[in-house]
Amino acid sequence: MKELETLQSWIDQSRSIVFFGGAGVSTESGIPDFRSVDGLYNQHYKYPPETMLSRSFFDAHPEEFFRFYRDKMLISGAKPNAAHKKLAELEAAGKLRSVVTQNIDGLHQAAGSRRVWELHGSVLRNKCMSCGRPYPTSAVAESQGVPRCSCGGIIKPEVVLYEESLDSRVLEGALEDIRQADLLIIGGTSLVVYPAAGLIHYYRGDRLVLINKSPTPYDRNADLVLTGPIGEILGQIQVHG
């Protein structure tokens, strides 16, 4: 596959790669993609998923929010796939500057990645809205109704809901790394969700790679497009320090 050979040579030549990924990176780990044919947006609930994952819904209907959240957002037993592992390997070899992710599953860190900018937060971090006490995921997963802190406050997952702003420190860190990258690889994202999709405009390099199962609005702007499951593609890359 000529495209794979090109990707391999670009990775070999690069010293400051940034990987920007979305839901498609985790589908090979058994975590459903929101917008795919069988994704969350096409399943039927009393309310649409995007409504239930909004801050206003969380505030108005916390019991309904947590019922959906436990059912659909907390995926137990998911393990890093070949994409997560290869990215961690590239970082350990000193070639990958960082991972910027829209995912909230913590699988990049589970694979060994150290510098990860989680644009939408993580299901692995939870804290009391009143006193700020941190809680493990089990405090949410194993509770009934609305999970409560010992002080009585609601334990909220540190996940960025619709209508909430991205963490400015995380966003600035991601932007700075993208600006300094000599190779930007974007994978497993439809590039339609803003502000995350806007990050591509901060890249100053001349090698932009897109890896996705289906076309994206930015394919024509890319220097290299690879079509297929990202774990399958990145799994074939050889890492040379």
PDB file of C-alpha atoms in Angstrom, residues 2-4 6-8 10 208-211 219 222-226:
ATOM      1  CA  LYS A   2       1.708   3.141  -1.259  1.00  0.00           C
ATOM      2  CA  GLU A   3      -0.020   5.435   1.270  1.00  0.00           C
ATOM      3  CA  LEU A   4       1.234   3.320   4.168  1.00  0.00           C
ATOM      4  CA  THR A   6       4.521   7.279   2.619  1.00  0.00           C
ATOM      5  CA  LEU A   7       3.196   7.471   6.180  1.00  0.00           C
ATOM      6  CA  GLN A   8       6.028   5.268   7.401  1.00  0.00           C
ATOM      7  CA  TRP A  10       7.118  10.668   7.108  1.00  0.00           C
ATOM      8  CA  LEU A 208      -1.124  16.641   7.191  1.00  0.00           C
ATOM      9  CA  VAL A 209      -2.307  13.021   7.377  1.00  0.00           C
ATOM     10  CA  LEU A 210      -5.948  11.930   7.725  1.00  0.00           C
ATOM     11  CA  ILE A 211      -6.856   8.357   8.712  1.00  0.00           C
ATOM     12  CA  ASP A 219      -9.731  15.259   2.936  1.00  0.00           C
ATOM     13  CA  ALA A 222      -4.684  16.695   3.514  1.00  0.00           C
ATOM     14  CA  ASP A 223      -1.316  15.730   2.054  1.00  0.00           C
ATOM     15  CA  LEU A 224      -2.078  12.053   2.670  1.00  0.00           C
ATOM     16  CA  VAL A 225      -5.402  10.249   3.226  1.00  0.00           C
ATOM     17  CA  LEU A 226      -5.623   6.647   4.434  1.00  0.00           C
TER      18      LEU A 226
END
